[in-house]
Coordinates of C-alpha atoms in Angstrom, one line a residue:
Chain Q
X1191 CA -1.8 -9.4 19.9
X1192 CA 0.5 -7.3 18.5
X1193 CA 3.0 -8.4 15.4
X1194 CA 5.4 -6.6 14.0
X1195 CA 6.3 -8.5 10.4
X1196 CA 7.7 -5.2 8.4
X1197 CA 11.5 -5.9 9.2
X1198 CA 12.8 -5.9 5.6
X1199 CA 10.8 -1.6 6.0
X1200 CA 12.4 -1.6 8.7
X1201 CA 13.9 -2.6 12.2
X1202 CA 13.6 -1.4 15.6
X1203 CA 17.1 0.1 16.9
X1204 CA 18.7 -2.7 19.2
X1205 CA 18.9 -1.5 22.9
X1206 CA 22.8 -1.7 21.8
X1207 CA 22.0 0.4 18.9
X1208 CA 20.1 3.1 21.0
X1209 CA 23.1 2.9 24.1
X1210 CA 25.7 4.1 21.7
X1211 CA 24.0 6.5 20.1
X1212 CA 22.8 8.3 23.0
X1213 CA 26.3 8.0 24.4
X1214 CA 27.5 9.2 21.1
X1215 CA 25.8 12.5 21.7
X1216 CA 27.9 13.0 24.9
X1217 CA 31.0 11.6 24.3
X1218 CA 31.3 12.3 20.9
X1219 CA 29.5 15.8 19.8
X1220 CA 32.7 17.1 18.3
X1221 CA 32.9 17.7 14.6
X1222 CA 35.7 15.6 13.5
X1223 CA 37.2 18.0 10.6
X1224 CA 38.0 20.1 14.2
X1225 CA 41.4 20.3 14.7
X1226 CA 41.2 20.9 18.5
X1227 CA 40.6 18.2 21.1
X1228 CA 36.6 17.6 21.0
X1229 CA 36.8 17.7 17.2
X1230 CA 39.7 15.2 17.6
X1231 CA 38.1 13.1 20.1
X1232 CA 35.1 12.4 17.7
X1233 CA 37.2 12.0 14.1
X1234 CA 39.4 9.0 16.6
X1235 CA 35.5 7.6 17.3
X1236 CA 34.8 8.0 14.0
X1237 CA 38.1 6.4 12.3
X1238 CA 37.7 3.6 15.4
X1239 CA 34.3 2.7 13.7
X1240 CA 35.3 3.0 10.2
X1241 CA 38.2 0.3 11.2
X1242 CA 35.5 -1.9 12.6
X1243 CA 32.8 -2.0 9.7
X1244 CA 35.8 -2.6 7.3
X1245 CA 36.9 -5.0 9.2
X1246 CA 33.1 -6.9 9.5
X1247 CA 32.6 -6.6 5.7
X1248 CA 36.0 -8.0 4.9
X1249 CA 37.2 -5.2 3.5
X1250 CA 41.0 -4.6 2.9
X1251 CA 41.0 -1.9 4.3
X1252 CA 39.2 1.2 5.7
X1253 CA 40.1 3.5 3.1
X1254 CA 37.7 1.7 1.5
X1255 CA 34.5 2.9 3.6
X1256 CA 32.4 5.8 3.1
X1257 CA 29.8 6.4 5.2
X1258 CA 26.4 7.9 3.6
X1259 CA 22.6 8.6 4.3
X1260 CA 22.0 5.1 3.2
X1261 CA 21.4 2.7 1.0
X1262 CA 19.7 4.7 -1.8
X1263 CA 22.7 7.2 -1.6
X1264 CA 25.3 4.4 -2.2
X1265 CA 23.5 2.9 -4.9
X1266 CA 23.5 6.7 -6.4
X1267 CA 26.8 7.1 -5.7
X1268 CA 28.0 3.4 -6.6
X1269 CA 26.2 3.5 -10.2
X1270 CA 26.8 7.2 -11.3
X1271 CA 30.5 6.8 -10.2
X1272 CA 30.8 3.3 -12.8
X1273 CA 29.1 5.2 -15.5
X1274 CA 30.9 8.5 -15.0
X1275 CA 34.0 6.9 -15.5
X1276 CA 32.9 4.5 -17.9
X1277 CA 31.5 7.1 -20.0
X1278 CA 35.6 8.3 -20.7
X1279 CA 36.5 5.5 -21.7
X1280 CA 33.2 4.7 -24.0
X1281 CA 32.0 2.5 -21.9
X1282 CA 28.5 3.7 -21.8
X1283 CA 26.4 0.0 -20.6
X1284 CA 25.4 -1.6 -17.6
X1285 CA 23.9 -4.6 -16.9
X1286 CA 21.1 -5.4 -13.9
X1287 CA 18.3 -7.0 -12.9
X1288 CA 14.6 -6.2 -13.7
X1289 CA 13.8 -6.4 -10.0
X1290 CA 16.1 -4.0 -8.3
X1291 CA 15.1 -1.5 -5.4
X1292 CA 14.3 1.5 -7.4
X1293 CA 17.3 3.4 -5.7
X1294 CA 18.9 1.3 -8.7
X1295 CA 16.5 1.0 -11.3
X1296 CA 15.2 5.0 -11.1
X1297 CA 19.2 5.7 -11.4
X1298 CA 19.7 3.6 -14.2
X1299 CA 16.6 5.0 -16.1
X1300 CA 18.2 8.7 -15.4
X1301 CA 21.4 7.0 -17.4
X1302 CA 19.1 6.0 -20.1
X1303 CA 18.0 9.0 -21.0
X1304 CA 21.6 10.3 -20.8
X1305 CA 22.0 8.0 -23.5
X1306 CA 23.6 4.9 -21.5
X1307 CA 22.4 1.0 -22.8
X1308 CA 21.0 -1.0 -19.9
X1309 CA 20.2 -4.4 -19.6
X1310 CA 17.8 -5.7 -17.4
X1311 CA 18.1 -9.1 -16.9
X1312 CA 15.2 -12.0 -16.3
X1313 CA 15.0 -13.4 -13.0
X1314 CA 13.0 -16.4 -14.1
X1315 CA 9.6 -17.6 -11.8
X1316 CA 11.8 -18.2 -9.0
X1317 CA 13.6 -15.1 -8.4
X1318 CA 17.3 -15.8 -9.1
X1319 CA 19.6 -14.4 -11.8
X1320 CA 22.4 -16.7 -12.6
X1321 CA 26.3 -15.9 -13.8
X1322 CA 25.6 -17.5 -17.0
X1323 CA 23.2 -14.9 -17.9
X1324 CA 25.7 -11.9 -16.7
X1325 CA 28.3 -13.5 -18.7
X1326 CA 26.1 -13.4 -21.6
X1327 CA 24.8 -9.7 -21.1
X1328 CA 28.4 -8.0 -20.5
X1329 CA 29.9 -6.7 -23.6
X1330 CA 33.4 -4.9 -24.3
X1331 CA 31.7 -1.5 -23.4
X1332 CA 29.8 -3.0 -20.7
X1333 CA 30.7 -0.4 -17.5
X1334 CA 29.3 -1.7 -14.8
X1335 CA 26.8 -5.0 -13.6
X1336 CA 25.3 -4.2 -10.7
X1337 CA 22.9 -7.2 -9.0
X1338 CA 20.9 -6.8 -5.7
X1339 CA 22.4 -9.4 -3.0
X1340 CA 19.0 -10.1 -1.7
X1341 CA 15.8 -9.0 -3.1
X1342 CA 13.7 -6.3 -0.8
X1343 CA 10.2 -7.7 -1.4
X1344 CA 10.7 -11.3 -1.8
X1345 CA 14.0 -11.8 -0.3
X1346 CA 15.4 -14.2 -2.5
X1347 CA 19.3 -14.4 -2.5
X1348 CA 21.4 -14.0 -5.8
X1349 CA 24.6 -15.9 -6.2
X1350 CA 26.8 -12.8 -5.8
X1351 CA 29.9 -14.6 -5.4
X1352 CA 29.7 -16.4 -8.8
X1353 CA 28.3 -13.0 -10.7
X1354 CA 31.5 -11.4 -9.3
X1355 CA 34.1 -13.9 -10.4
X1356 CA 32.4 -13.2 -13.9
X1357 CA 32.6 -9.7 -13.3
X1358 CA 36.3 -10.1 -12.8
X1359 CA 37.3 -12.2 -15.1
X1360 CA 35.5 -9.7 -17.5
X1361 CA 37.2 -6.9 -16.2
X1362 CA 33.6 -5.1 -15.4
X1363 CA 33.3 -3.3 -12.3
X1364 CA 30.9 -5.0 -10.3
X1365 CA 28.1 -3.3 -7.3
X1366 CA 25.4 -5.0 -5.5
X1367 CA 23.1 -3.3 -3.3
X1368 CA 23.2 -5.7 -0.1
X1369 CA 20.7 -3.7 2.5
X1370 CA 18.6 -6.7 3.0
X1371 CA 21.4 -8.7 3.3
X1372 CA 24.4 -7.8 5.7
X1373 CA 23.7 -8.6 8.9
X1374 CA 21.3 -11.4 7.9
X1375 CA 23.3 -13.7 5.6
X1376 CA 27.5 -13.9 5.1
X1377 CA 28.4 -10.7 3.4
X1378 CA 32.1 -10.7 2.4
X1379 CA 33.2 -8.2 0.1
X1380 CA 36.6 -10.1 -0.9
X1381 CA 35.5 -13.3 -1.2
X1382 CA 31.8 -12.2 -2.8
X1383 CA 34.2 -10.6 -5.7
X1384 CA 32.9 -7.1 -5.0
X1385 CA 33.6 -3.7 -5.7
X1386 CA 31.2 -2.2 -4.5
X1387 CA 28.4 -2.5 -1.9
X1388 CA 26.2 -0.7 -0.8
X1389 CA 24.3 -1.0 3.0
X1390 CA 22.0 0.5 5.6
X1391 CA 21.8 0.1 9.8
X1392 CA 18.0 0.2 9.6
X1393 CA 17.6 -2.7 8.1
X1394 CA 19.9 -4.7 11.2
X1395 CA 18.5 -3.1 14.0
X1396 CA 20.2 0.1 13.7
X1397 CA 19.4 3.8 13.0
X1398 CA 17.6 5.5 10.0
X1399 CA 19.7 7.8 7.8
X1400 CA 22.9 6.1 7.8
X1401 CA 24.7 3.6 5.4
X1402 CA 27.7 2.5 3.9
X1403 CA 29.0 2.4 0.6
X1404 CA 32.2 0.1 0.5
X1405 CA 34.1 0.9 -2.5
X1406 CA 37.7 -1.6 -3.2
X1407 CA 40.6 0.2 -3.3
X1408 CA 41.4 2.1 -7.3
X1409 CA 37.3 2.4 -7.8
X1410 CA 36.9 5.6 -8.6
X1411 CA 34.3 7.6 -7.1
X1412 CA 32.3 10.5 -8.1
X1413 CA 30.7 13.2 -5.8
X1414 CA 26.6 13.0 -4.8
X1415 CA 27.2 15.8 -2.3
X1416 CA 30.1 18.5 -2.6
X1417 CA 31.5 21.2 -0.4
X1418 CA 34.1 19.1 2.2
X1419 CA 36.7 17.0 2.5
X1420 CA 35.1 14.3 4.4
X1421 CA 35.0 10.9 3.5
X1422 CA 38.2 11.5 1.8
X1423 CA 36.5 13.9 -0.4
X1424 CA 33.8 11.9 -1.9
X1425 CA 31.1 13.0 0.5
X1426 CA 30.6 16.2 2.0
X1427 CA 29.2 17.3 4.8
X1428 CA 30.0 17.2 8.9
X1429 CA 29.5 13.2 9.7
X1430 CA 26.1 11.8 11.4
X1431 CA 28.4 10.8 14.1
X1432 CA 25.6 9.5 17.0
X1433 CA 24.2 7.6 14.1
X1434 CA 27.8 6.1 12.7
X1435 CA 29.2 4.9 16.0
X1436 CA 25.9 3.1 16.7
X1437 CA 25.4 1.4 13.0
X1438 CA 29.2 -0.3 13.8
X1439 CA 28.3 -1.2 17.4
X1440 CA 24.9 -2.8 16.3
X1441 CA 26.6 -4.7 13.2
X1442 CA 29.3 -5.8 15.3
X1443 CA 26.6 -7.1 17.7
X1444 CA 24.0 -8.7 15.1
X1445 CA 27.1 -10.1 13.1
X1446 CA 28.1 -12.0 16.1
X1447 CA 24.8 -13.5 16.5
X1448 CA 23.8 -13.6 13.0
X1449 CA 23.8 -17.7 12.9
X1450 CA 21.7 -18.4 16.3
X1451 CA 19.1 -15.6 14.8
X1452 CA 18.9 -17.1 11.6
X1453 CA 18.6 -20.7 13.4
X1454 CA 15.7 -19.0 15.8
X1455 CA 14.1 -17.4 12.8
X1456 CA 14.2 -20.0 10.1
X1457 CA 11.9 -22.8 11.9
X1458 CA 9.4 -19.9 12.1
X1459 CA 9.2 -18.8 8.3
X1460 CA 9.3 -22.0 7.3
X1461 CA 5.9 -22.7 9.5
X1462 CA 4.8 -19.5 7.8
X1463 CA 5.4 -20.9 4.0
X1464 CA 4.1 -24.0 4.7
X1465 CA 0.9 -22.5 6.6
X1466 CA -0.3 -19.9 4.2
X1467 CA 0.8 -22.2 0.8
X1468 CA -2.3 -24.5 2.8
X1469 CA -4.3 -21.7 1.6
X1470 CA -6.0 -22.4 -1.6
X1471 CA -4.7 -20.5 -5.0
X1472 CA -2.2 -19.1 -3.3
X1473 CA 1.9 -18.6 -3.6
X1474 CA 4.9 -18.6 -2.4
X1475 CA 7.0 -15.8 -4.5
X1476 CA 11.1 -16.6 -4.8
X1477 CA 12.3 -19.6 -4.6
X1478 CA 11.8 -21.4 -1.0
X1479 CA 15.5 -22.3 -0.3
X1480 CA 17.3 -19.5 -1.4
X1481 CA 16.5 -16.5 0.6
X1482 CA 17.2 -14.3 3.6
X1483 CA 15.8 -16.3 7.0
X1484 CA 13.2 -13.6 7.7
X1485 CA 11.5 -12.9 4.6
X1486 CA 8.4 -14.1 2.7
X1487 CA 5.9 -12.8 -0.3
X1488 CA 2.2 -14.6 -1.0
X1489 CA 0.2 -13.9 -3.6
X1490 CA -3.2 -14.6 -2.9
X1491 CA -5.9 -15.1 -6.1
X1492 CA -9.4 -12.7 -6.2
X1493 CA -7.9 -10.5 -3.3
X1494 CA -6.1 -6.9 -3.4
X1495 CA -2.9 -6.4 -1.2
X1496 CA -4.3 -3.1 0.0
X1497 CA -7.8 -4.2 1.6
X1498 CA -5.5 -7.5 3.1
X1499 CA -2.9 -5.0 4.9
X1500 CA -5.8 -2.8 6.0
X1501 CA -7.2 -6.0 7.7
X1502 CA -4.4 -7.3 9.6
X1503 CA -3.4 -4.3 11.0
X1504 CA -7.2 -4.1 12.4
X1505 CA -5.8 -7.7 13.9
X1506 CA -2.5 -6.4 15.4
X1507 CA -0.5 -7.7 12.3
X1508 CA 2.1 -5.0 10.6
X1509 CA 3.1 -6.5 7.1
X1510 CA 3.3 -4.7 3.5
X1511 CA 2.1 -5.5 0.4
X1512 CA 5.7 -5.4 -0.9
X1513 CA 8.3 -2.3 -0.8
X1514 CA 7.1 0.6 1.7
X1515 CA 8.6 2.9 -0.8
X1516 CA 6.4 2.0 -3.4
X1517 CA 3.2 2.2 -1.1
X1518 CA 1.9 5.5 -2.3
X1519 CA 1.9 3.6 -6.3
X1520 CA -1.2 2.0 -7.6
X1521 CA 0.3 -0.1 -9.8
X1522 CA 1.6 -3.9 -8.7
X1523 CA 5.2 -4.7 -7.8
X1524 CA 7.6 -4.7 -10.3
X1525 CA 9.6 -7.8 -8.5
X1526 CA 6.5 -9.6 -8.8
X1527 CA 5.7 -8.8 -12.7
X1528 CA 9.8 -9.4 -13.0
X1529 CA 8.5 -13.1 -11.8
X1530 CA 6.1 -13.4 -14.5
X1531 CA 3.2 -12.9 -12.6
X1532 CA 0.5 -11.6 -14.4
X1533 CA -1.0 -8.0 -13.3
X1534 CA -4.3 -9.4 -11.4
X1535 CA -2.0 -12.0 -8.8
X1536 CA 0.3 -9.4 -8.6
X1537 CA -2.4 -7.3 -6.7
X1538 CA -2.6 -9.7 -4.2
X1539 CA 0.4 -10.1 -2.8
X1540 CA 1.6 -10.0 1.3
X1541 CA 5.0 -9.2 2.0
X1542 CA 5.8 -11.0 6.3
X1543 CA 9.4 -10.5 7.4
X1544 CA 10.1 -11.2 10.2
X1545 CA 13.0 -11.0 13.1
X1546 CA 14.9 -13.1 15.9
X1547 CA 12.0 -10.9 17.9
X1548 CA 9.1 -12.6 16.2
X1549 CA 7.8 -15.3 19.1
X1550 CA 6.3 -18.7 18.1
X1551 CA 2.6 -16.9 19.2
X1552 CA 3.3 -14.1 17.4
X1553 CA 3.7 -17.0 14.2
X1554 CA 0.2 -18.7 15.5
X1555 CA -1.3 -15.4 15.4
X1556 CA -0.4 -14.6 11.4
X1557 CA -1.5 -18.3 10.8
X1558 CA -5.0 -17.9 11.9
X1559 CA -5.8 -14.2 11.4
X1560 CA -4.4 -14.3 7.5
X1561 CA -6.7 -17.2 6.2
X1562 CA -9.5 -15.8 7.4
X1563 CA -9.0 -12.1 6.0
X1564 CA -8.4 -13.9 2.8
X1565 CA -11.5 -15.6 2.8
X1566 CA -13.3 -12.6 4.1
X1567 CA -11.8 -10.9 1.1
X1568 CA -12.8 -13.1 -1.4
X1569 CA -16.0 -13.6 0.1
X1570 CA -16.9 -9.9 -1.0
X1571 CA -14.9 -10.3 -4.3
X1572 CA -16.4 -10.4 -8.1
X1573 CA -13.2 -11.6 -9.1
X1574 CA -13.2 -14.5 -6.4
X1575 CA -16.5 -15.3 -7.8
X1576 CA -15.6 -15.4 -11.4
X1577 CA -13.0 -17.9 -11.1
X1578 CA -15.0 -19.6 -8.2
X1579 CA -17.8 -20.1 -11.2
X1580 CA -15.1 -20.9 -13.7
X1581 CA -16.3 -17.7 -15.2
X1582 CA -12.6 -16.8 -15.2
X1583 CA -9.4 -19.5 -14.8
X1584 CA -7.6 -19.9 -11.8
X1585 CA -4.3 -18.7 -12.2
X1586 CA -2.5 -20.0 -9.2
Chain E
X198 CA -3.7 4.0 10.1
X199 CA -4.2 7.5 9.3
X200 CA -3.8 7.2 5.9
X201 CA -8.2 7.1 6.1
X202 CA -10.4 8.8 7.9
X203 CA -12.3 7.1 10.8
X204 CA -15.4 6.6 8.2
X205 CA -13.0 4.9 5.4
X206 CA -12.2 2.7 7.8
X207 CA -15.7 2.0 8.8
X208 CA -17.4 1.2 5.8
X209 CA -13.6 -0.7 5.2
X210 CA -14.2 -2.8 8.5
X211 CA -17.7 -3.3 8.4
X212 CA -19.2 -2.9 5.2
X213 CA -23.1 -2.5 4.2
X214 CA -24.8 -4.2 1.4
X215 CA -22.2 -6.8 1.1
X216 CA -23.2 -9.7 -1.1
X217 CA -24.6 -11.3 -4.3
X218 CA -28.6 -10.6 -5.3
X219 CA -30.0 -13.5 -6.9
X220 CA -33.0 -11.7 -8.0
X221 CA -31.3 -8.2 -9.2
X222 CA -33.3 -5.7 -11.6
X223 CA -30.0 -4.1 -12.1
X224 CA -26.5 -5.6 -12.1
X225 CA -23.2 -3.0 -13.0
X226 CA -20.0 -4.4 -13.0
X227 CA -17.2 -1.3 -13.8
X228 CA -13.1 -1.8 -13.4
X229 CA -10.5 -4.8 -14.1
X230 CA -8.5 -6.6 -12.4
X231 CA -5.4 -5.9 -14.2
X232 CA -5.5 -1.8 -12.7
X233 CA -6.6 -4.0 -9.1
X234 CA -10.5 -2.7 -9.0
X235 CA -13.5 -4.3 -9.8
X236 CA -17.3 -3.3 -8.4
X237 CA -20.2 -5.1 -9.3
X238 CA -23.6 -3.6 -8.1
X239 CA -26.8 -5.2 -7.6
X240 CA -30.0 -3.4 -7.5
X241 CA -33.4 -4.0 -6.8
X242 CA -35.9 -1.6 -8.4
X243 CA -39.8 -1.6 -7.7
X244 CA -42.1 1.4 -8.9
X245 CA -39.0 3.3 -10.1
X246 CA -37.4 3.5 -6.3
X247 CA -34.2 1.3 -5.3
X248 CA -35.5 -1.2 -2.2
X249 CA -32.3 -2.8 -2.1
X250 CA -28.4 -2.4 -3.3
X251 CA -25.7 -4.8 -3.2
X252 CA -22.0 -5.0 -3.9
X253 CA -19.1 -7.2 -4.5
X254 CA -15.9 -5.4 -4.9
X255 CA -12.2 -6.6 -5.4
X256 CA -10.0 -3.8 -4.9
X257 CA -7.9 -1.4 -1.9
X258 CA -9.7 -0.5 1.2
X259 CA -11.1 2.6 0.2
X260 CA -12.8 0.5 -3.0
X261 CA -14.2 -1.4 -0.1
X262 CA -15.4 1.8 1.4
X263 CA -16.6 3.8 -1.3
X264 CA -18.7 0.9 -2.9
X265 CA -20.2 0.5 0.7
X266 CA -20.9 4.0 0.6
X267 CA -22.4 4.3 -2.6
X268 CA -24.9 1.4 -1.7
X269 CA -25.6 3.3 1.3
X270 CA -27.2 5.9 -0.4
X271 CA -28.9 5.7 -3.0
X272 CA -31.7 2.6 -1.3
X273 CA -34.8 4.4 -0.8
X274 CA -33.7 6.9 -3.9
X275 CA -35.6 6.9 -7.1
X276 CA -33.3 6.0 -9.8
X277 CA -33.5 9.1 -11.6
X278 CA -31.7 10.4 -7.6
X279 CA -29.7 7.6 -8.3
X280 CA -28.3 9.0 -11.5
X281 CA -27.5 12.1 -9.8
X282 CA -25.0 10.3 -7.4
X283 CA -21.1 12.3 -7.7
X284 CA -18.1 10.8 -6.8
X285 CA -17.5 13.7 -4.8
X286 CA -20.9 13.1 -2.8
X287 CA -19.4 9.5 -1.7
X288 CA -15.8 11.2 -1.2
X289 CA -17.5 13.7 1.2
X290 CA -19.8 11.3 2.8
X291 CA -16.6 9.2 3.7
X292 CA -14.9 12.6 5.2
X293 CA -12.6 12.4 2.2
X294 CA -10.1 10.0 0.8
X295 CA -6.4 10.8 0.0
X296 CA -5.8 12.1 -3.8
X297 CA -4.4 8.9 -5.3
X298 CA -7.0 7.0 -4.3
X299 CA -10.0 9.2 -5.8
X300 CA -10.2 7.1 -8.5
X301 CA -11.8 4.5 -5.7
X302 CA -15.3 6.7 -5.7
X303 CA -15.2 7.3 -9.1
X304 CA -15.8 3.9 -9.7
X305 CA -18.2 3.7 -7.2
X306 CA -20.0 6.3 -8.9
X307 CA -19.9 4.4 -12.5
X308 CA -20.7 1.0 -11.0
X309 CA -23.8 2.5 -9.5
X310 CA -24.9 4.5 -13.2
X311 CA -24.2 0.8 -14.7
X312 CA -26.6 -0.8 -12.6
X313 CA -29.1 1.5 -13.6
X314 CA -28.1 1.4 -17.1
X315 CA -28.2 -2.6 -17.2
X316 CA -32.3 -1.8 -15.7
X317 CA -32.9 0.5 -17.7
X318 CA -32.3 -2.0 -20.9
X319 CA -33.6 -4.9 -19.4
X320 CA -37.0 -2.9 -19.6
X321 CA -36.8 -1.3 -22.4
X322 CA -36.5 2.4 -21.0
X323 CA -35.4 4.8 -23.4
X324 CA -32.4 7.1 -21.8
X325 CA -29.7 9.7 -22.7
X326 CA -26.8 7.7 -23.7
X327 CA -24.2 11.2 -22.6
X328 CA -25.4 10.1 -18.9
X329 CA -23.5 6.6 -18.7
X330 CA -19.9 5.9 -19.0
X331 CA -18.4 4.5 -21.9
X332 CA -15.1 3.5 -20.2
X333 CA -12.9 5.7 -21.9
X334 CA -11.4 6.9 -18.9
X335 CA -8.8 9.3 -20.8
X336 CA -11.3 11.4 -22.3
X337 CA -13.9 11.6 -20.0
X338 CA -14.0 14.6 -17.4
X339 CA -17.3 14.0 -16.0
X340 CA -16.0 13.6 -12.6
X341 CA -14.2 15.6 -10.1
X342 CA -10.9 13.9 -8.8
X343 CA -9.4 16.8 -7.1
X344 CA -8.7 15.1 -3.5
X345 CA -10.8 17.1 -1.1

């Protein structure tokens, strides 16, 4: 049996998704800074779908959507545009989270060494950040707080809403990177308090290489990429069209159904957390209410992620060890040492997320192949031994 | 996955010498679980020749590998063969391993020399000290970890 349980890597295209961008290539090939017909024909597609997304996000308006490569482009752009601007005014900190993707935390480690103050905020055992604590961390030259909507590896889900109406009442811009959340939770950039966002159509079923970054009307924005007036100047370079056009017809689609997927999908991970927590010394990572429907992290104790992934793709089952970006890294997951996990469970860790795709075999499947690919994996473990012999304490 | 080759996957899938030895003449165990690999190696030494080798190893698949590997050739070796065992032998053996995770057979290698070592005082055999590893991975350059 085959199961794919990478979503939060990454999501097939919807056949929606694939439709419009094939049509796109047809209908739509014109570059839209043309001023003839076929260049004016694809800026009206491209305006049309502009219109749409600001329209699905809540936006005001759609002035206030630029379309980008993704989502580690709008958090770039989102977090050196805050600090660029702060910086003139001597504002010169920002406040986040330990456990952002590292589009976030790599740029905010480039602004240290620029000489910016950040703050990296606890996110306690159970993966949530409060208001109270980003109340406490801003500070009169406090630039910008920027808080993940839902985390990629363990897909726990921060109260954005409340950090914003801080943020406001602060005065402190305020940017959360919500790729693992639109399209699979209410995003609403009004009433969430935001001002800016950042998204990408891979993670809802549409194509690679395209995002959004919403930005409220008066947020000024500094240039990634320069050399055109596109994207009223703040991003250069002739629009991914076939790709844009498909990204709003597949959020327009997976918005729509967003609450009978979540209700199709939620039954399913909850059989997942409650079969693999019935393995022994094992754990559930984030907190088991709070989080996106089709998301959830295990540590198992005495095992290695690696070895575990290696095995159940050998049984048909695709699932990480945590981010896909970080899979090339020896070290353990920075979310799951954020959690307080010490280094050795943090090894051990599965990553399943899955989609409104995943079948209720596909959920018998993971529940008998990953039990006994733990076991096996402990069986030929020192360290499963140790604390087996009480040579070394059980941790979980 | 392509990320190994075929043999990786192998010795991954279905490893040799898996197991515990009750009655070991040697036992090396090299690694923590903190940096996510340990090996432990069993030998079993009569007239100065390995009859038997087992592992236990906690680690990524190409730990797996590289331990079963390593097991893999050095029963039926003298010891003093034994000692001669590279990391680059096992990478080769294994058709290679990507760079990052050549650490994997130098491990392999030391687990194996540890096993030895642990016989070696057990019976009271006098050896050169310079031969064994002393953990100090940031100063050593006994191995080669250029990926293959």
């Amino acid at each position: 049996m085959f199961v794919y349980a990478d979503n939060a890597a990454t999501t097939k295209m919807s056949a929606t998704a694939q439709k419009v961008f094939i049509e796109a290539m047809e209908r739509a090939w014109g570059n839209p800074s043309s001023l003839h017909s076929t260049g004016q024909q694809a800026k009206e597609a491209l305006e049309e779908a502009r219109a749409r997304i600001a329209s699905l996000l809540g936006a005001d308006s759609p002035r206030e959507i630029y379309f980008t490569s993704g989502g580690s482009e709008s958090d770039n752009q989102a977090i050196c545009s805050a600090a660029f601007y702060g910086a003139k005014k001597g504002k010169r900190h920002i406040v986040s989270t330990a456990f952002e993707h590292h589009a976030v935390l790599h740029t905010l480690m480039r602004l240290e060494k620029e000489g910016f103050e950040i703050t990296l905020l606890d996110v306690h055992e159970n993966g949530i950040v409060t208001a109270q604590q980003v109340r406490e961390a801003i500070r009169p030259d406090t630039a910008l707080v920027t808080v993940m909507y839902a985390n990629n590896e363990i897909g726990t889900v921060q109260p954005i809403r409340e950090i914003g109406a801080v943020c406001r009442e602060a005065g402190v811009l305020f940017h959360t990177d919500a790729v693992q959340a639109v399209c699979h939770i209410p995003v609403n950039v009004k009433e969430d308090n935001v001002d800016m966002l950042s998204l990408s159509a891979h993670k809802f079923h549409g194509p690679k290489g395209v995002g959004v970054l919403y930005a409220k009307r008066g947020t000024l924005l500094t240039n990634l990429i320069e050399g055109g007036a596109q994207e009223r100047g703040k991003r250069a370079g002739t629009e991914n069209l076939p790709a844009i056009l498909s990204m709003a017809a597949v959020m327009e689609e997976e918005l729509g159904g967003m609450d009978s997927a979540a209700a199709a999908i939620l039954p399913k991970r909850d059989r997942l957390i409650d079969g693999l927590s019935a393995i022994p010394h094992s754990r559930l990572n984030g907190d088991r209410v709070s989080r996106v429907p089709g998301t959830v992290n295990f540590c198992f104790e005495g095992i290695e992620g690696e070895s575990l992934l290696l095995m159940l793709d050998e049984e048909g089952i695709q699932a990480s060890s945590g981010s896909a970006c970080t899979s090339g890294s020896l070290d353990p997951s920075h979310v799951l040492l954020a959690l307080g996990l010490p280094h050795e469970v943090a090894h051990g860790s599965l990553r399943l997320s899955i989609s409104e795709d995943t079948t209720d075999e596909q959920i018998d499947h993971i529940l008998r192949v990953v039990p006994e690919v733990v076991a096996f994996l402990r069986n030929i473990s020192p360290v499963w031994e140790a604390l087996e012999t009480g040579a070394r304490p059980h941790l979980l | 996955m392509a990320l190994y080759s075929e043999k990786v996957m192998d010795h991954f899938k279905n490893p040799r010498n898996v197991g515990k030895m009750e009655d070991a003449d040697g036992i090396g165990e090299v690694g923590n679980a903190k940096c996510g690999d340990i090996m432990k190696v069993y030998l079993k030494i009569e007239d100065g020749i390995i009859t038997d080798a087992k592992f236990n190893t906690f680690g990524c698949g190409s730990a797996i590998a590289t331990s079963s590997m390593a097991t893999e050739m050095i029963k039926g070796k003298s010891v003093e063969e034994a000692l001669t065992l590279s990391n680059k032998a096992v990478v080769e053996a294994l058709d290679g391993l990507p760079a990052h995770k050549i650490h994997c057979s130098v491990l392999a290698e030391e687990a194996v020399k540890a096993a030895i070592r642990d016989y070696y005082d057990k019976n009271g055999i006098e050896y050169d000290r310079e031969l064994f590893c002393d953990g100090d991975c940031a100063h050593c350059h006994a191995h080669d970890e250029e990926a293959l």
